[in-house]
mmCIF file of C-alpha atoms and ligand atoms in Angstrom:
data_model
loop_
_atom_site.group_PDB
_atom_site.id
_atom_site.type_symbol
_atom_site.label_atom_id
_atom_site.label_comp_id
_atom_site.label_asym_id
_atom_site.label_seq_id
_atom_site.Cartn_x
_atom_site.Cartn_y
_atom_site.Cartn_z
ATOM 1 C CA MET W 1 120.271 45.392 88.989
ATOM 2 C CA ALA W 2 118.897 47.779 86.568
ATOM 3 C CA THR W 3 120.206 51.369 87.174
ATOM 4 C CA PHE W 4 118.398 54.561 86.019
ATOM 5 C CA GLU W 5 120.235 57.739 85.515
ATOM 6 C CA PRO W 6 119.086 61.142 86.790
ATOM 7 C CA ALA W 7 117.665 63.736 84.743
ATOM 8 C CA ARG W 8 121.029 65.410 83.231
ATOM 9 C CA LEU W 9 120.080 68.836 84.626
ATOM 10 C CA VAL W 10 119.727 67.774 88.298
ATOM 11 C CA SER W 11 123.166 65.722 88.335
ATOM 12 C CA ASP W 12 124.769 68.773 86.489
ATOM 13 C CA MET W 13 123.489 71.024 89.524
ATOM 14 C CA MET W 14 124.282 68.604 92.042
ATOM 15 C CA LYS W 15 128.075 68.373 90.781
ATOM 16 C CA GLN W 16 128.311 72.086 91.065
ATOM 17 C CA SER W 17 126.195 72.546 93.999
ATOM 18 C CA GLU W 18 128.074 72.992 97.921
ATOM 19 C CA ARG W 19 124.877 73.321 99.514
ATOM 20 C CA PRO W 20 125.473 70.375 102.229
ATOM 21 C CA VAL W 21 124.000 66.396 101.857
ATOM 22 C CA ILE W 22 126.094 65.106 104.654
ATOM 23 C CA GLY W 23 123.179 64.361 106.792
ATOM 24 C CA PRO W 24 123.105 64.699 110.638
ATOM 25 C CA SER W 25 126.116 65.633 112.770
ATOM 26 C CA PRO W 26 127.776 63.189 114.957
ATOM 27 C CA ALA W 27 126.584 63.305 118.707
ATOM 28 C CA GLY W 28 128.160 66.113 120.590
ATOM 29 C CA THR W 29 128.519 68.267 117.474
ATOM 30 C CA ILE W 30 127.962 72.036 117.790
ATOM 31 C CA GLY W 31 125.561 73.127 115.008
ATOM 32 C CA LEU W 32 126.567 76.660 113.676
ATOM 33 C CA GLY W 33 125.846 75.567 110.389
ATOM 34 C CA ALA W 34 122.553 76.071 109.345
ATOM 35 C CA GLY W 35 120.146 79.477 109.384
ATOM 36 C CA ASP W 36 117.513 77.859 111.663
ATOM 37 C CA PRO W 37 116.452 80.044 114.747
ATOM 38 C CA ASP W 38 116.541 78.431 117.853
ATOM 39 C CA PHE W 39 113.718 80.362 119.102
ATOM 40 C CA ARG W 40 109.914 79.442 119.320
ATOM 41 C CA THR W 41 107.329 80.384 116.947
ATOM 42 C CA PRO W 42 105.454 82.812 118.452
ATOM 43 C CA ALA W 43 102.200 81.930 120.768
ATOM 44 C CA HIS W 44 99.534 83.929 118.735
ATOM 45 C CA VAL W 45 101.011 82.044 115.452
ATOM 46 C CA ARG W 46 101.183 78.632 116.935
ATOM 47 C CA GLN W 47 97.631 79.159 118.391
ATOM 48 C CA ALA W 48 96.029 80.360 114.955
ATOM 49 C CA MET W 49 97.589 77.147 113.488
ATOM 50 C CA ILE W 50 95.898 74.891 115.814
ATOM 51 C CA ASP W 51 92.363 76.875 115.526
ATOM 52 C CA ALA W 52 92.489 76.957 111.820
ATOM 53 C CA VAL W 53 93.401 72.888 112.153
ATOM 54 C CA ASN W 54 90.298 72.903 114.352
ATOM 55 C CA GLU W 55 88.193 75.197 112.491
ATOM 56 C CA GLY W 56 88.351 72.914 109.510
ATOM 57 C CA TYR W 57 90.769 74.364 107.258
ATOM 58 C CA SER W 58 91.202 70.735 105.696
ATOM 59 C CA ASN W 59 90.534 71.045 101.999
ATOM 60 C CA TYR W 60 92.171 72.490 99.079
ATOM 61 C CA PRO W 61 92.662 76.248 99.554
ATOM 62 C CA PRO W 62 91.824 78.732 97.029
ATOM 63 C CA MET W 63 93.939 78.013 94.096
ATOM 64 C CA THR W 64 95.689 81.687 94.197
ATOM 65 C CA GLY W 65 95.968 81.767 98.267
ATOM 66 C CA ASP W 66 93.891 82.670 101.158
ATOM 67 C CA PRO W 67 92.431 86.148 100.301
ATOM 68 C CA ASP W 68 92.721 86.987 104.052
ATOM 69 C CA LEU W 69 96.672 86.230 103.972
ATOM 70 C CA LEU W 70 96.772 87.866 100.572
ATOM 71 C CA GLN W 71 95.415 90.858 101.980
ATOM 72 C CA ALA W 72 97.177 90.731 104.980
ATOM 73 C CA LEU W 73 100.469 90.921 102.861
ATOM 74 C CA ALA W 74 99.530 93.635 100.826
ATOM 75 C CA ASP W 75 98.328 95.878 103.917
ATOM 76 C CA TYR W 76 101.809 95.190 105.178
ATOM 77 C CA LEU W 77 103.373 96.493 102.146
ATOM 78 C CA GLU W 78 101.205 99.429 102.487
ATOM 79 C CA ARG W 79 102.153 99.731 106.000
ATOM 80 C CA ARG W 80 105.744 99.211 105.667
ATOM 81 C CA TYR W 81 106.568 100.835 102.344
ATOM 82 C CA GLU W 82 103.506 102.842 101.391
ATOM 83 C CA VAL W 83 102.979 100.772 98.064
ATOM 84 C CA ASP W 84 99.739 100.018 96.949
ATOM 85 C CA TRP W 85 100.171 96.326 95.991
ATOM 86 C CA ASN W 86 97.197 94.579 94.350
ATOM 87 C CA THR W 87 96.473 91.167 96.031
ATOM 88 C CA SER W 88 96.523 89.308 92.009
ATOM 89 C CA ASP W 89 99.913 90.422 91.928
ATOM 90 C CA ILE W 90 100.892 88.096 95.162
ATOM 91 C CA THR W 91 101.603 84.478 95.083
ATOM 92 C CA ILE W 92 102.080 82.208 98.445
ATOM 93 C CA THR W 93 104.415 79.837 98.133
ATOM 94 C CA ASN W 94 105.953 76.790 100.103
ATOM 95 C CA GLY W 95 108.899 79.029 102.072
ATOM 96 C CA GLY W 96 111.144 81.336 100.845
ATOM 97 C CA SER W 97 112.360 78.429 98.500
ATOM 98 C CA GLY W 98 109.323 77.747 96.972
ATOM 99 C CA ALA W 99 109.051 81.380 96.408
ATOM 100 C CA LEU W 100 112.611 81.470 94.858
ATOM 101 C CA TYR W 101 112.223 78.376 92.847
ATOM 102 C CA ALA W 102 109.150 79.569 91.375
ATOM 103 C CA SER W 103 110.278 83.087 90.480
ATOM 104 C CA LEU W 104 113.410 81.887 88.374
ATOM 105 C CA ALA W 105 111.363 78.926 86.691
ATOM 106 C CA GLY W 106 109.090 81.095 85.666
ATOM 107 C CA TYR W 107 111.230 83.383 83.757
ATOM 108 C CA LEU W 108 114.196 81.355 82.682
ATOM 109 C CA ASN W 109 114.611 79.543 79.468
ATOM 110 C CA PRO W 110 117.660 77.043 79.196
ATOM 111 C CA GLY W 111 120.684 79.227 77.958
ATOM 112 C CA ASP W 112 119.721 82.452 80.057
ATOM 113 C CA ALA W 113 121.986 83.806 82.249
ATOM 114 C CA VAL W 114 121.265 84.966 86.027
ATOM 115 C CA LEU W 115 123.809 87.584 87.337
ATOM 116 C CA LEU W 116 124.566 86.758 91.107
ATOM 117 C CA PRO W 117 126.671 89.148 93.118
ATOM 118 C CA GLU W 118 128.676 87.045 95.313
ATOM 119 C CA PRO W 119 129.057 85.856 97.585
ATOM 120 C CA THR W 120 125.070 84.971 98.194
ATOM 121 C CA TYR W 121 122.580 82.170 99.195
ATOM 122 C CA SER W 122 123.666 79.265 97.431
ATOM 123 C CA GLN W 123 119.960 78.480 96.672
ATOM 124 C CA TYR W 124 120.076 80.783 93.601
ATOM 125 C CA ALA W 125 122.817 78.916 91.639
ATOM 126 C CA ASP W 126 121.182 75.574 92.156
ATOM 127 C CA ILE W 127 117.890 76.476 90.946
ATOM 128 C CA THR W 128 119.416 78.236 88.159
ATOM 129 C CA ARG W 129 121.304 75.599 86.904
ATOM 130 C CA LEU W 130 118.047 73.161 87.504
ATOM 131 C CA VAL W 131 116.173 74.729 84.850
ATOM 132 C CA GLY W 132 119.266 74.839 82.251
ATOM 133 C CA ALA W 133 120.381 78.227 82.610
ATOM 134 C CA GLU W 134 123.723 79.677 83.422
ATOM 135 C CA VAL W 135 125.324 81.435 86.451
ATOM 136 C CA ILE W 136 126.992 84.110 86.000
ATOM 137 C CA TRP W 137 128.994 85.368 89.586
ATOM 138 C CA VAL W 138 129.546 88.968 89.961
ATOM 139 C CA LYS W 139 132.124 90.354 92.100
ATOM 140 C CA GLN W 140 130.796 92.406 95.018
ATOM 141 C CA THR W 141 133.472 95.508 96.438
ATOM 142 C CA ALA W 142 135.780 94.511 98.983
ATOM 143 C CA ASP W 143 133.573 95.375 101.624
ATOM 144 C CA TRP W 144 130.518 93.052 100.401
ATOM 145 C CA HIS W 145 128.569 95.768 98.969
ATOM 146 C CA LEU W 146 126.928 95.893 95.542
ATOM 147 C CA ASP W 147 129.012 96.806 92.481
ATOM 148 C CA PRO W 148 126.819 98.188 89.854
ATOM 149 C CA ASP W 149 129.642 98.895 87.253
ATOM 150 C CA ALA W 150 130.547 95.061 87.705
ATOM 151 C CA ILE W 151 126.901 94.126 87.330
ATOM 152 C CA ARG W 152 126.424 96.247 84.217
ATOM 153 C CA ALA W 153 129.728 94.864 82.786
ATOM 154 C CA ALA W 154 128.626 91.346 83.542
ATOM 155 C CA ALA W 155 125.327 92.186 81.916
ATOM 156 C CA VAL W 156 126.748 93.681 78.347
ATOM 157 C CA ALA W 157 129.086 90.406 78.482
ATOM 158 C CA ASN W 158 126.492 88.324 78.597
ATOM 159 C CA PRO W 159 123.410 89.095 76.507
ATOM 160 C CA ARG W 160 121.193 86.529 77.503
ATOM 161 C CA ALA W 161 121.281 87.929 81.092
ATOM 162 C CA LYS W 162 117.834 88.184 82.280
ATOM 163 C CA ILE W 163 117.391 88.248 86.102
ATOM 164 C CA LEU W 164 119.838 89.853 88.769
ATOM 165 C CA VAL W 165 119.230 88.520 92.353
ATOM 166 C CA ILE W 166 119.446 90.944 95.044
ATOM 167 C CA ASN W 167 119.516 89.658 98.435
ATOM 168 C CA ASN W 168 119.574 91.915 101.293
ATOM 169 C CA PRO W 169 120.437 91.553 104.070
ATOM 170 C CA ASN W 170 122.920 89.595 102.532
ATOM 171 C CA ASN W 171 123.446 85.678 103.397
ATOM 172 C CA PRO W 172 126.402 84.729 104.106
ATOM 173 C CA THR W 173 127.885 88.042 104.626
ATOM 174 C CA GLY W 174 125.634 89.831 106.929
ATOM 175 C CA VAL W 175 125.817 93.293 104.779
ATOM 176 C CA VAL W 176 122.852 95.656 104.307
ATOM 177 C CA TYR W 177 123.057 97.297 101.317
ATOM 178 C CA GLY W 178 122.209 100.752 101.335
ATOM 179 C CA ARG W 179 119.880 103.147 99.691
ATOM 180 C CA ALA W 180 122.641 105.033 97.130
ATOM 181 C CA GLU W 181 123.773 101.086 95.981
ATOM 182 C CA LEU W 182 120.368 99.869 95.474
ATOM 183 C CA GLU W 183 119.466 102.860 93.278
ATOM 184 C CA ALA W 184 122.737 102.718 91.293
ATOM 185 C CA THR W 185 121.573 99.078 90.750
ATOM 186 C CA ALA W 186 118.193 99.946 89.728
ATOM 187 C CA ALA W 187 119.718 102.236 87.102
ATOM 188 C CA VAL W 188 121.819 99.502 85.611
ATOM 189 C CA ALA W 189 118.532 96.841 85.681
ATOM 190 C CA GLU W 190 116.839 99.929 83.679
ATOM 191 C CA GLU W 191 119.292 100.014 81.122
ATOM 192 C CA CYS W 192 120.325 96.440 80.580
ATOM 193 C CA ASN W 193 116.448 95.581 80.997
ATOM 194 C CA LEU W 194 116.757 92.912 83.882
ATOM 195 C CA LEU W 195 114.248 91.272 85.851
ATOM 196 C CA VAL W 196 115.378 91.861 89.647
ATOM 197 C CA LEU W 197 114.483 89.102 91.809
ATOM 198 C CA ALA W 198 114.968 90.848 95.343
ATOM 199 C CA ASP W 199 115.249 88.518 98.273
ATOM 200 C CA GLU W 200 114.357 90.131 101.356
ATOM 201 C CA VAL W 201 113.819 87.254 104.036
ATOM 202 C CA TYR W 202 116.204 88.808 106.909
ATOM 203 C CA ASP W 203 114.588 92.312 106.243
ATOM 204 C CA HIS W 204 113.458 91.912 109.932
ATOM 205 C CA LEU W 205 116.811 91.546 111.407
ATOM 206 C CA ILE W 206 118.481 94.861 111.365
ATOM 207 C CA LEU W 207 121.263 94.492 113.919
ATOM 208 C CA ASP W 208 122.151 98.055 114.396
ATOM 209 C CA ASP W 209 120.475 101.513 114.034
ATOM 210 C CA ILE W 210 120.705 101.807 110.264
ATOM 211 C CA GLU W 211 117.683 102.364 107.805
ATOM 212 C CA PHE W 212 117.103 99.435 105.935
ATOM 213 C CA THR W 213 116.089 100.071 102.297
ATOM 214 C CA SER W 214 113.650 97.554 100.232
ATOM 215 C CA THR W 215 113.866 97.062 96.594
ATOM 216 C CA MET W 216 110.089 97.817 97.312
ATOM 217 C CA ASP W 217 111.035 101.323 98.254
ATOM 218 C CA ILE W 218 113.175 102.217 95.152
ATOM 219 C CA GLU W 219 111.162 103.523 91.946
ATOM 220 C CA GLY W 220 113.718 102.272 89.526
ATOM 221 C CA PHE W 221 112.969 98.657 90.424
ATOM 222 C CA GLN W 222 109.123 98.991 89.732
ATOM 223 C CA GLY W 223 107.865 97.303 86.758
ATOM 224 C CA ARG W 224 111.088 94.846 87.004
ATOM 225 C CA LEU W 225 110.582 93.605 90.834
ATOM 226 C CA ILE W 226 110.230 90.010 91.676
ATOM 227 C CA TYR W 227 110.116 90.172 95.648
ATOM 228 C CA CYS W 228 110.551 87.299 97.405
ATOM 229 C CA ASN W 229 109.957 86.871 101.293
ATOM 230 C CA SER W 230 109.476 84.100 103.766
ATOM 231 C CA PHE W 231 108.050 83.614 107.436
ATOM 232 C CA SER W 232 110.792 81.291 108.076
ATOM 233 C CA LYS W 233 113.368 84.006 109.645
ATOM 234 C CA THR W 234 111.059 86.664 110.961
ATOM 235 C CA PHE W 235 108.731 84.721 112.908
ATOM 236 C CA ALA W 236 110.941 81.315 113.495
ATOM 237 C CA MET W 237 109.138 79.294 111.636
ATOM 238 C CA THR W 238 111.810 77.319 109.437
ATOM 239 C CA GLY W 239 109.820 74.414 109.550
ATOM 240 C CA TRP W 240 106.443 75.385 108.655
ATOM 241 C CA ARG W 241 107.424 76.300 104.970
ATOM 242 C CA LEU W 242 105.395 79.326 104.149
ATOM 243 C CA GLY W 243 106.610 82.299 101.667
ATOM 244 C CA TRP W 244 105.297 84.801 99.126
ATOM 245 C CA VAL W 245 106.249 86.621 96.090
ATOM 246 C CA ALA W 246 104.909 89.993 95.244
ATOM 247 C CA ALA W 247 105.720 90.723 91.819
ATOM 248 C CA SER W 248 104.959 94.290 89.803
ATOM 249 C CA PRO W 249 102.077 94.286 87.719
ATOM 250 C CA GLY W 250 101.728 91.367 84.904
ATOM 251 C CA LEU W 251 104.490 89.313 86.029
ATOM 252 C CA THR W 252 102.597 86.988 88.638
ATOM 253 C CA PRO W 253 100.722 84.522 86.250
ATOM 254 C CA PRO W 254 104.181 82.409 85.336
ATOM 255 C CA ILE W 255 105.101 82.627 89.042
ATOM 256 C CA ALA W 256 102.287 81.312 90.348
ATOM 257 C CA ARG W 257 101.734 78.525 88.043
ATOM 258 C CA VAL W 258 104.922 77.291 88.665
ATOM 259 C CA SER W 259 104.353 77.419 92.374
ATOM 260 C CA ARG W 260 101.047 75.553 91.764
ATOM 261 C CA THR W 261 102.563 72.764 89.616
ATOM 262 C CA SER W 262 106.047 72.089 91.326
ATOM 263 C CA GLY W 263 104.937 72.443 95.172
ATOM 264 C CA GLY W 264 101.005 72.476 94.639
ATOM 265 C CA TRP W 265 99.338 74.593 96.926
ATOM 266 C CA VAL W 266 100.177 75.571 100.410
ATOM 267 C CA ASN W 267 98.647 74.015 103.401
ATOM 268 C CA TRP W 268 95.850 76.113 104.458
ATOM 269 C CA ALA W 269 95.715 75.856 108.053
ATOM 270 C CA LEU W 270 99.420 77.288 107.753
ATOM 271 C CA GLN W 271 98.331 80.206 105.654
ATOM 272 C CA ARG W 272 95.635 81.007 108.159
ATOM 273 C CA ALA W 273 98.260 81.268 111.009
ATOM 274 C CA GLY W 274 100.516 83.210 108.605
ATOM 275 C CA ILE W 275 97.596 85.854 108.853
ATOM 276 C CA ALA W 276 98.057 86.017 112.495
ATOM 277 C CA ALA W 277 101.723 86.140 111.948
ATOM 278 C CA MET W 278 101.228 89.149 109.840
ATOM 279 C CA ASN W 279 98.760 91.011 111.736
ATOM 280 C CA GLY W 280 99.663 90.145 114.887
ATOM 281 C CA PRO W 281 102.086 91.998 117.576
ATOM 282 C CA MET W 282 105.759 91.802 116.539
ATOM 283 C CA GLU W 283 107.451 91.869 119.977
ATOM 284 C CA GLU W 284 108.572 88.205 119.680
ATOM 285 C CA THR W 285 110.445 89.206 116.581
ATOM 286 C CA GLU W 286 112.081 92.203 118.242
ATOM 287 C CA ALA W 287 113.283 90.337 121.018
ATOM 288 C CA MET W 288 114.640 87.647 118.689
ATOM 289 C CA ARG W 289 116.590 90.934 116.768
ATOM 290 C CA VAL W 290 117.784 92.228 120.001
ATOM 291 C CA GLU W 291 119.246 88.519 120.883
ATOM 292 C CA TYR W 292 121.034 88.289 117.369
ATOM 293 C CA ALA W 293 122.641 91.487 117.657
ATOM 294 C CA ALA W 294 123.758 90.463 121.204
ATOM 295 C CA ARG W 295 125.373 87.233 119.808
ATOM 296 C CA ARG W 296 126.685 89.210 117.140
ATOM 297 C CA ASP W 297 128.593 91.852 119.652
ATOM 298 C CA LEU W 298 129.714 88.468 121.725
ATOM 299 C CA ILE W 299 131.429 86.758 118.865
ATOM 300 C CA GLU W 300 133.297 89.936 117.876
ATOM 301 C CA GLU W 301 134.404 89.572 121.851
ATOM 302 C CA LEU W 302 135.396 86.068 121.035
ATOM 303 C CA LEU W 303 137.315 86.787 118.033
ATOM 304 C CA ASP W 304 139.502 89.378 119.602
ATOM 305 C CA GLY W 305 143.229 88.715 119.162
ATOM 306 C CA ALA W 306 142.574 85.615 116.898
ATOM 307 C CA GLU W 307 145.232 86.074 114.745
ATOM 308 C CA GLY W 308 144.737 85.279 111.131
ATOM 309 C CA VAL W 309 141.054 85.445 111.480
ATOM 310 C CA SER W 310 138.815 88.387 109.964
ATOM 311 C CA TRP W 311 135.492 89.323 109.211
ATOM 312 C CA THR W 312 133.448 92.241 108.150
ATOM 313 C CA ARG W 313 131.071 92.893 110.913
ATOM 314 C CA PRO W 314 127.828 91.749 110.301
ATOM 315 C CA GLN W 315 124.906 94.448 110.368
ATOM 316 C CA GLY W 316 121.670 91.984 109.330
ATOM 317 C CA ALA W 317 120.422 88.785 109.106
ATOM 318 C CA PHE W 318 122.340 86.064 111.773
ATOM 319 C CA TYR W 319 125.446 84.980 109.993
ATOM 320 C CA ALA W 320 129.329 85.961 110.526
ATOM 321 C CA PHE W 321 131.826 85.559 107.589
ATOM 322 C CA PHE W 322 134.922 84.676 108.863
ATOM 323 C CA LYS W 323 138.182 85.030 106.404
ATOM 324 C CA TYR W 324 140.878 82.734 107.843
ATOM 325 C CA ASP W 325 144.584 82.932 106.929
ATOM 326 C CA ALA W 326 145.747 79.115 106.295
ATOM 327 C CA PRO W 327 146.495 76.962 103.063
ATOM 328 C CA VAL W 328 143.379 74.927 103.640
ATOM 329 C CA THR W 329 140.377 75.261 101.172
ATOM 330 C CA SER W 330 137.232 76.582 102.841
ATOM 331 C CA ARG W 331 135.642 73.124 101.789
ATOM 332 C CA ARG W 332 138.726 71.695 103.523
ATOM 333 C CA MET W 333 138.351 73.625 106.441
ATOM 334 C CA SER W 334 134.441 72.990 106.977
ATOM 335 C CA ALA W 335 135.609 69.235 106.974
ATOM 336 C CA LEU W 336 138.400 69.679 109.640
ATOM 337 C CA LEU W 337 135.969 71.993 111.711
ATOM 338 C CA ARG W 338 133.621 68.959 111.657
ATOM 339 C CA GLU W 339 136.057 66.451 112.800
ATOM 340 C CA ARG W 340 136.592 68.868 115.764
ATOM 341 C CA GLY W 341 132.992 68.941 116.274
ATOM 342 C CA VAL W 342 131.823 72.156 114.700
ATOM 343 C CA ALA W 343 129.466 72.560 112.140
ATOM 344 C CA LEU W 344 129.950 75.935 109.920
ATOM 345 C CA ARG W 345 129.829 76.170 106.387
ATOM 346 C CA SER W 346 132.240 76.534 103.856
ATOM 347 C CA GLY W 347 132.437 80.155 102.301
ATOM 348 C CA SER W 348 132.904 78.805 98.620
ATOM 349 C CA GLU W 349 129.527 77.438 99.058
ATOM 350 C CA TYR W 350 128.271 80.877 98.061
ATOM 351 C CA GLY W 351 130.579 82.050 95.126
ATOM 352 C CA PRO W 352 133.862 82.151 94.056
ATOM 353 C CA SER W 353 134.837 85.229 95.930
ATOM 354 C CA GLY W 354 133.774 82.735 99.507
ATOM 355 C CA GLU W 355 136.841 80.718 99.111
ATOM 356 C CA GLY W 356 138.966 81.268 102.355
ATOM 357 C CA TYR W 357 136.040 82.049 104.337
ATOM 358 C CA ILE W 358 134.078 80.080 106.686
ATOM 359 C CA ARG W 359 130.123 80.981 107.629
ATOM 360 C CA LEU W 360 129.102 80.893 111.266
ATOM 361 C CA ALA W 361 125.249 81.287 111.698
ATOM 362 C CA PHE W 362 124.482 82.408 115.053
ATOM 363 C CA ALA W 363 121.045 81.434 115.031
ATOM 364 C CA ALA W 364 122.230 78.934 118.078
ATOM 365 C CA ASP W 365 122.402 80.036 122.030
ATOM 366 C CA ARG W 366 125.330 81.568 123.236
ATOM 367 C CA ALA W 367 126.895 78.844 124.940
ATOM 368 C CA ALA W 368 127.124 76.725 121.664
ATOM 369 C CA ILE W 369 128.394 80.058 119.957
ATOM 370 C CA THR W 370 131.356 80.443 122.609
ATOM 371 C CA GLU W 371 132.182 76.491 122.529
ATOM 372 C CA GLY W 372 131.781 76.892 118.762
ATOM 373 C CA MET W 373 134.157 79.891 118.412
ATOM 374 C CA LEU W 374 136.594 78.369 120.411
ATOM 375 C CA ARG W 375 136.886 75.139 118.347
ATOM 376 C CA MET W 376 137.057 77.640 115.338
ATOM 377 C CA ARG W 377 139.816 79.534 116.431
ATOM 378 C CA SER W 378 141.938 76.563 117.347
ATOM 379 C CA THR W 379 141.416 74.763 114.376
ATOM 380 C CA MET W 380 142.256 77.722 112.082
ATOM 381 C CA ALA W 381 145.243 78.301 114.340
ATOM 382 C CA GLU W 382 146.453 74.879 113.572
ATOM 383 C CA ALA W 383 145.841 75.050 109.968
ATOM 384 C CA ARG W 384 147.577 78.544 109.879
ATOM 385 C CA GLU W 385 150.855 76.882 111.780
ATOM 386 C CA GLY W 386 150.837 74.047 109.281
ATOM 387 C CA LYS W 387 149.757 71.357 111.737
ATOM 388 C CA ILE W 388 146.965 70.106 110.044
ATOM 389 C CA SER W 389 145.872 70.567 106.412
HETATM 390 C C1 LIG I 401 118.554 84.263 101.923
HETATM 391 C C2 LIG I 401 117.584 83.209 101.810
HETATM 392 N N1 LIG I 401 116.556 83.041 101.241
HETATM 393 C C3 LIG I 401 115.476 82.199 101.446
HETATM 394 C C4 LIG I 401 115.861 80.930 102.083
HETATM 395 C C5 LIG I 401 115.070 79.899 102.076
HETATM 396 O O1 LIG I 401 113.610 80.397 103.326
HETATM 397 P P1 LIG I 401 112.928 79.409 103.592
HETATM 398 O O2 LIG I 401 113.246 78.324 104.904
HETATM 399 O O3 LIG I 401 111.308 79.801 104.054
HETATM 400 O O4 LIG I 401 112.821 78.401 102.254
HETATM 401 C C6 LIG I 401 117.138 81.324 103.035
HETATM 402 C C7 LIG I 401 117.091 80.282 104.006
HETATM 403 O O5 LIG I 401 118.214 80.138 104.343
HETATM 404 C C8 LIG I 401 117.930 82.410 102.637
HETATM 405 O O6 LIG I 401 119.144 82.422 103.497
#
């Protein structure tokens, strides 16, 4: 039988990626691996989708996005960050993933480099490699905050560095970056002339009473900002696939063109539902946020007394990033955990500093979290005592 080789960039990316391709878990597995909320999409958003389908939004949508949705997004940016964003500087995409792909592919040439403060969401590295560019991992501070000096050093050492990616709140650490570190990072971006891709898909999920500072709200990022967001996490709409990019003036055309050429137009009825989400009440998102915070506190209790397991208490998103003390790689640890019926993610998926860590997504109910934590603790204890490896 004839064999056909995949594109070299694709096979290279697949070799390096630790993003899971293992398929569905066996029955009885507790799923705490995926960042997929267990909440339903708010009722008014669901109704808006149904209405749009019935009203006949079945044609190709306007090429640059539904004008009402673009306006709703610009209005939102003005309400929240007091920025005057032109609708022509916004691109509607197929999910946050589509936003990331269009943004990176729109600006990277083969051989360019992307600076990734790590650990960080694994998709940035995959996309970077897919377009033939190079990933430069940049260490964060010991408590997982941005290290502007390390970013500067990486940019200086890599003259092809073109884009810096900032994910705030961070997946997988749950850390929320503060204003001072963001301002210092903006100064480095200016100094080294970097584009900044800011991924703020968890910006409504701040679990403590702390200020969230957006890149939108920092002067130094303006002119070089590619701001990506998604409806997936804020409105529990992961399966709907709606995202967007707001880029500094002049930066949008390549992003919009890649989006259109790769994923194509975005489902028009879905865009209409997006308007209802942006302009509608936020009580359900707030209720989700409160529940995520309660789950985070539950995890803290369940962690009590676990020898050799530690974490930095997450303040945003819905991830716990555990450091375990056992002579087992995090890839192996996630396989052992899976054998014991709990799906968690290997820390090394998120960059070299994630080795020795496991990520738990508390986007599942409290019973699942409680049982999953028990299984995780006992597996890590056995590995620590050398009973399994
Ligand atoms: C940081 C981050 N950005 C983007 C995405 C992708 O979002 P979407 O599901 O809208 O493609 C995710 C999904 O987990 C994420 O964690």
